Amino acid sequence: MSAEAQVGLGGKLGRMRQGFRGWRGRRPFWGGLLTLLGGIPIMYFPYANLTLGTMTIRMATTAGAGSLIIGVLLIVLGLTMWFQPQSRVFAGVAAILLALVSLVVSNFGGFVMGYLLSLIGGALGVSWVYEKPVRPARRAKVPAAREAADGPADDAPGAGPVDGTNGRHRAG
């Protein structure tokens, strides 16, 4: 998108984008998103009808209810990471455990896609830490008249003893 096109979008879209970036930065956004996306294939595949040509393959198993519960819980845990970042460690550990259980219960964890997404999302949720941005400290400016009145600095040439060591590397 060119600069001219962005000007036409207006300030409202820019403010919304900046607001979303700020919201996203104060929570484990990517961990929650991956956990949420990992719950979808785990929940979907046991109830899906796959068609290969004229043959229909039904993936329904006796563990379909367990897959549905695991998928819904993973989606809820992903949303919990977004909207309750204080409980990110609990949600991350629970997501990791549910991802491991989904390997056994629901068609190898949604054919490994949901398993990997949930496992990585839970790990990102556990490891995320919010740090406020640190602003660099301002350096106080010393007026030139005050520096001249104090005399030469200790590191200035000629400020030290005659041997030129400037007071450094002396044992006593």
CSV table of C-alpha atoms in Angstrom, one decimal, residues 32-161:
chain,number,residue,atom,x,y,z
A,32,GLY,CA,-3.3,-17.7,22.9
A,33,LEU,CA,-3.8,-17.7,19.2
A,34,LEU,CA,-1.9,-20.9,18.6
A,35,THR,CA,-3.7,-22.7,21.5
A,36,LEU,CA,-7.0,-21.5,20.1
A,37,LEU,CA,-6.1,-22.7,16.6
A,38,GLY,CA,-4.9,-26.0,18.0
A,39,GLY,CA,-8.3,-26.8,19.5
A,40,ILE,CA,-10.1,-26.5,16.2
A,41,PRO,CA,-8.6,-29.6,14.4
A,42,ILE,CA,-8.8,-31.6,17.5
A,43,MET,CA,-12.5,-30.8,17.8
A,44,TYR,CA,-13.2,-31.0,14.1
A,45,PHE,CA,-11.7,-34.3,12.8
A,46,PRO,CA,-13.7,-36.8,14.8
A,47,TYR,CA,-16.9,-35.4,13.4
A,48,ALA,CA,-15.7,-34.8,9.8
A,49,ASN,CA,-16.7,-36.7,6.7
A,50,LEU,CA,-13.8,-36.8,4.3
A,51,THR,CA,-14.6,-37.6,0.7
A,52,LEU,CA,-12.0,-39.3,-1.5
A,53,GLY,CA,-13.5,-39.5,-5.0
A,54,THR,CA,-16.8,-41.4,-4.5
A,55,MET,CA,-15.8,-42.9,-1.2
A,56,THR,CA,-16.8,-41.2,2.1
A,57,ILE,CA,-14.6,-41.7,5.1
A,58,ARG,CA,-16.1,-41.0,8.5
A,59,MET,CA,-13.6,-40.3,11.3
A,60,ALA,CA,-16.1,-40.8,14.1
A,61,THR,CA,-14.7,-42.7,17.0
A,62,THR,CA,-15.9,-43.6,20.5
A,63,ALA,CA,-13.8,-40.8,21.8
A,64,GLY,CA,-15.6,-38.2,19.8
A,65,ALA,CA,-17.0,-36.6,23.0
A,66,GLY,CA,-13.6,-36.5,24.5
A,67,SER,CA,-12.2,-34.8,21.4
A,68,LEU,CA,-15.0,-32.2,21.6
A,69,ILE,CA,-14.3,-31.5,25.2
A,70,ILE,CA,-10.5,-31.2,24.7
A,71,GLY,CA,-11.0,-28.9,21.7
A,72,VAL,CA,-13.4,-26.6,23.5
A,73,LEU,CA,-11.1,-26.5,26.5
A,74,LEU,CA,-8.2,-25.5,24.3
A,75,ILE,CA,-10.2,-22.7,22.7
A,76,VAL,CA,-11.2,-21.5,26.1
A,77,LEU,CA,-7.6,-21.6,27.4
A,78,GLY,CA,-6.5,-19.6,24.4
A,79,LEU,CA,-9.1,-17.0,25.1
A,80,THR,CA,-8.1,-17.1,28.8
A,81,MET,CA,-4.5,-16.2,27.8
A,82,TRP,CA,-5.8,-13.2,25.9
A,83,PHE,CA,-8.3,-11.8,28.3
A,84,GLN,CA,-6.8,-13.0,31.7
A,85,PRO,CA,-3.0,-12.6,31.2
A,86,GLN,CA,-2.5,-13.1,34.9
A,87,SER,CA,-3.4,-16.7,34.6
A,88,ARG,CA,-1.2,-17.4,31.7
A,89,VAL,CA,0.9,-20.0,33.5
A,90,PHE,CA,-2.1,-22.0,34.5
A,91,ALA,CA,-3.6,-21.8,31.0
A,92,GLY,CA,-0.3,-22.7,29.4
A,93,VAL,CA,0.3,-25.7,31.5
A,94,ALA,CA,-3.3,-26.9,31.1
A,95,ALA,CA,-2.9,-26.4,27.3
A,96,ILE,CA,0.2,-28.5,27.2
A,97,LEU,CA,-1.4,-31.3,29.2
A,98,LEU,CA,-4.5,-31.3,27.1
A,99,ALA,CA,-2.4,-31.4,23.9
A,100,LEU,CA,-0.6,-34.4,25.3
A,101,VAL,CA,-3.9,-36.1,26.1
A,102,SER,CA,-5.3,-35.3,22.7
A,103,LEU,CA,-2.6,-37.6,21.1
A,104,VAL,CA,-4.4,-40.6,22.7
A,105,VAL,CA,-8.0,-39.5,22.7
A,106,SER,CA,-8.6,-37.7,19.4
A,107,ASN,CA,-7.0,-39.2,16.2
A,108,PHE,CA,-3.4,-38.4,17.2
A,109,GLY,CA,-4.2,-34.9,18.3
A,110,GLY,CA,-6.1,-33.8,15.2
A,111,PHE,CA,-3.6,-35.5,13.0
A,112,VAL,CA,-0.7,-33.9,14.8
A,113,MET,CA,-1.7,-30.4,13.6
A,114,GLY,CA,-3.8,-29.5,16.7
A,115,TYR,CA,-1.3,-31.2,19.0
A,116,LEU,CA,1.7,-29.2,17.7
A,117,LEU,CA,-0.2,-25.9,17.7
A,118,SER,CA,-1.5,-26.4,21.2
A,119,LEU,CA,1.8,-27.6,22.5
A,120,ILE,CA,3.7,-24.6,21.1
A,121,GLY,CA,0.9,-22.2,22.2
A,122,GLY,CA,0.9,-23.5,25.7
A,123,ALA,CA,4.7,-23.1,25.9
A,124,LEU,CA,4.5,-19.6,24.6
A,125,GLY,CA,1.8,-18.8,27.2
A,126,VAL,CA,4.0,-20.2,30.1
A,127,SER,CA,7.1,-18.4,29.0
A,128,TRP,CA,5.6,-15.0,28.2
A,129,VAL,CA,6.5,-12.1,30.6
A,130,TYR,CA,5.2,-8.6,30.4
A,131,GLU,CA,7.9,-6.0,30.7
A,132,LYS,CA,7.1,-2.3,30.6
A,133,PRO,CA,9.1,-0.5,28.0
A,134,VAL,CA,12.1,1.2,29.6
A,135,ARG,CA,12.7,4.8,28.6
A,136,PRO,CA,16.3,5.9,28.4
A,137,ALA,CA,17.3,8.2,31.3
A,138,ARG,CA,18.0,11.8,30.4
A,139,ARG,CA,21.6,12.9,31.0
A,140,ALA,CA,21.9,16.1,33.0
A,141,LYS,CA,23.8,18.7,31.1
A,142,VAL,CA,26.7,20.3,33.0
A,143,PRO,CA,27.1,23.9,32.2
A,144,ALA,CA,30.5,24.7,30.6
A,145,ALA,CA,31.2,27.4,33.3
A,146,ARG,CA,30.8,24.8,36.1
A,147,GLU,CA,33.1,22.3,34.3
A,148,ALA,CA,35.8,25.0,33.9
A,149,ALA,CA,35.6,25.9,37.6
A,150,ASP,CA,36.0,22.3,38.7
A,151,GLY,CA,39.3,22.1,36.9
A,152,PRO,CA,40.5,19.3,34.5
A,153,ALA,CA,38.9,15.9,34.7
A,154,ASP,CA,40.9,13.0,36.2
A,155,ASP,CA,41.2,11.4,32.8
A,156,ALA,CA,42.5,14.5,31.1
A,157,PRO,CA,46.1,14.4,29.9
A,158,GLY,CA,48.5,16.0,32.4
A,159,ALA,CA,46.1,15.7,35.3
A,160,GLY,CA,48.0,12.9,37.0
A,161,PRO,CA,51.4,12.3,38.4
